[in-house]
Amino acid sequence: AGVAIAEVPKLEQKDKYKVGFAQTESNNPWRIAQTNSMKAEAEKLGFQLVYTDAAGSAAKQVADVNSMIAQGVDVIFLAPREEKPLIPAVMAAKKAGIPVILLDRSVDPSLAKAGEDYLTFIGSNFVEEGKRVAEWLAKNANGKSKIIELEGTTGSSPANDRKKGFDEAIKAAGGFEIVASQTGDFARDKGRQVAEALLQAHPDADVIYAHNDEMAIGAIAALEAAGKVPGKDVLVLSIDGGKEAVQAVVDGKIAAVVECNPRFGPKAFETMMRYAKGEKIDPMIINDDKFYDASNAAAELANAY
Ligand code: GYE
């Protein structure tokens, strides 16, 4: 075996940086809020931002990172679409001497390590998010027990971990059954279509757990089209906490949402500059997530992205 360099490339201290941000897709309000937050912070600091949008393709995202390397950026912020396919991009940046900071999604921990191959992961604890949804359900199910799970993008860290956290906690709670679990790719219309098919196959399902707001909103459309009343016949649960979903909680259509905050800009750039100063950076920087249900949604609506 060759000699692996167990160190993240250094970052020089400078007044102005050229920074890459490799976004994964822009098909939902969460992604747009994240991009806007990154752009606003770069502008505030007077840094040049090289922004790319992989449009839902891991292969394009790898190419985007390679192009940033060729353009000589100082640092790369990467929101890896899936855990495994983005490993070559992380390794290529390391080899080129460019530190990588993972934003909001992670890569396979057996293939790339924080503090060695990339600097750190900044984002939510997705296992915990799924667990919080399950624990809320266990307390507030009112006899409902047959769950349809709409998974996020296959192979992405939030889909893997939101499933793990929820499934384990719901099993531990006892009395529930996940009757179907299928991907809706974190997308509204895919979520609607998958929910429609699964509701036909499992007409007795009375809970829908969606790994993000977009699929939950799609599922609400599927329920209404099937003549069911969301919030009454079927409890809908979600993660993200964007305005539209928090409004749906106010309206009684979504029962509860765990927030996943997309406003990464300030923390992302602050972390990068602390690293340049020579500070030690934690391998994981975990965001605090709020929780919305009927008890606080109206009051929190104005704060939602
Ligand atoms: O929940 C979803 C987005 O990676 C945490 O990706 C993020 C997720 C978020 O497209 O809406």
JSON list of C-alpha atoms and ligand atoms in Angstrom, two decimals, residues 24-25 27-31 34 79-80 103-105 124 126 129 153 156-158 162 185-187 211-214 239-240 260-261 264 305, ligand 1:
[
{"chain": "A", "resi": 24, "resn": "THR", "atom": "CA", "xyz": [-26.29, 19.29, -5.53]},
{"chain": "A", "resi": 25, "resn": "GLU", "atom": "CA", "xyz": [-29.56, 20.52, -7.07]},
{"chain": "A", "resi": 27, "resn": "ASN", "atom": "CA", "xyz": [-35.31, 21.91, -7.11]},
{"chain": "A", "resi": 28, "resn": "ASN", "atom": "CA", "xyz": [-36.61, 22.92, -3.71]},
{"chain": "A", "resi": 29, "resn": "PRO", "atom": "CA", "xyz": [-36.85, 25.88, -1.31]},
{"chain": "A", "resi": 30, "resn": "TRP", "atom": "CA", "xyz": [-34.36, 24.29, 1.11]},
{"chain": "A", "resi": 31, "resn": "ARG", "atom": "CA", "xyz": [-31.61, 24.21, -1.57]},
{"chain": "A", "resi": 34, "resn": "GLN", "atom": "CA", "xyz": [-28.90, 27.32, 1.34]},
{"chain": "A", "resi": 79, "resn": "ALA", "atom": "CA", "xyz": [-22.94, 19.30, -0.45]},
{"chain": "A", "resi": 80, "resn": "PRO", "atom": "CA", "xyz": [-22.37, 15.71, -1.64]},
{"chain": "A", "resi": 103, "resn": "LEU", "atom": "CA", "xyz": [-22.03, 21.06, 3.98]},
{"chain": "A", "resi": 104, "resn": "ASP", "atom": "CA", "xyz": [-25.36, 19.49, 4.99]},
{"chain": "A", "resi": 105, "resn": "ARG", "atom": "CA", "xyz": [-24.70, 16.00, 3.58]},
{"chain": "A", "resi": 124, "resn": "SER", "atom": "CA", "xyz": [-27.72, 18.35, 11.22]},
{"chain": "A", "resi": 126, "resn": "PHE", "atom": "CA", "xyz": [-30.05, 13.15, 10.72]},
{"chain": "A", "resi": 129, "resn": "GLU", "atom": "CA", "xyz": [-34.05, 14.05, 13.34]},
{"chain": "A", "resi": 153, "resn": "THR", "atom": "CA", "xyz": [-32.46, 10.38, -2.37]},
{"chain": "A", "resi": 156, "resn": "SER", "atom": "CA", "xyz": [-27.63, 10.17, 0.42]},
{"chain": "A", "resi": 157, "resn": "SER", "atom": "CA", "xyz": [-26.63, 10.56, 4.05]},
{"chain": "A", "resi": 158, "resn": "PRO", "atom": "CA", "xyz": [-29.87, 12.28, 5.17]},
{"chain": "A", "resi": 162, "resn": "ARG", "atom": "CA", "xyz": [-33.35, 9.71, 8.75]},
{"chain": "A", "resi": 185, "resn": "ASP", "atom": "CA", "xyz": [-35.88, 11.40, -4.14]},
{"chain": "A", "resi": 186, "resn": "PHE", "atom": "CA", "xyz": [-36.56, 14.39, -1.83]},
{"chain": "A", "resi": 187, "resn": "ALA", "atom": "CA", "xyz": [-38.75, 15.79, -4.62]},
{"chain": "A", "resi": 211, "resn": "HIS", "atom": "CA", "xyz": [-37.85, 12.50, 4.88]},
{"chain": "A", "resi": 212, "resn": "ASN", "atom": "CA", "xyz": [-38.39, 16.11, 3.75]},
{"chain": "A", "resi": 213, "resn": "ASP", "atom": "CA", "xyz": [-41.06, 18.80, 3.35]},
{"chain": "A", "resi": 214, "resn": "GLU", "atom": "CA", "xyz": [-41.22, 18.56, -0.41]},
{"chain": "A", "resi": 239, "resn": "ILE", "atom": "CA", "xyz": [-38.33, 17.13, 8.20]},
{"chain": "A", "resi": 240, "resn": "ASP", "atom": "CA", "xyz": [-36.95, 20.54, 7.03]},
{"chain": "A", "resi": 260, "resn": "CYS", "atom": "CA", "xyz": [-33.28, 21.21, 9.35]},
{"chain": "A", "resi": 261, "resn": "ASN", "atom": "CA", "xyz": [-31.80, 24.67, 9.02]},
{"chain": "A", "resi": 264, "resn": "PHE", "atom": "CA", "xyz": [-25.21, 27.66, 6.33]},
{"chain": "A", "resi": 305, "resn": "TYR", "atom": "CA", "xyz": [-37.04, 29.86, 5.71]},
{"chain": "B", "resi": 1, "resn": "GYE", "atom": "O1", "xyz": [-33.69, 17.82, 3.92]},
{"chain": "B", "resi": 1, "resn": "GYE", "atom": "C1", "xyz": [-33.67, 18.26, 1.62]},
{"chain": "B", "resi": 1, "resn": "GYE", "atom": "C2", "xyz": [-32.63, 18.56, 0.69]},
{"chain": "B", "resi": 1, "resn": "GYE", "atom": "O2", "xyz": [-29.33, 17.35, 2.61]},
{"chain": "B", "resi": 1, "resn": "GYE", "atom": "C3", "xyz": [-30.28, 18.03, 4.63]},
{"chain": "B", "resi": 1, "resn": "GYE", "atom": "O3", "xyz": [-31.58, 17.74, 1.18]},
{"chain": "B", "resi": 1, "resn": "GYE", "atom": "C4", "xyz": [-30.37, 18.08, 3.17]},
{"chain": "B", "resi": 1, "resn": "GYE", "atom": "C5", "xyz": [-31.69, 17.62, 2.56]},
{"chain": "B", "resi": 1, "resn": "GYE", "atom": "C6", "xyz": [-32.93, 18.39, 2.92]},
{"chain": "B", "resi": 1, "resn": "GYE", "atom": "O4", "xyz": [-32.83, 18.46, -0.66]},
{"chain": "B", "resi": 1, "resn": "GYE", "atom": "O5", "xyz": [-34.85, 18.98, 1.56]}
]
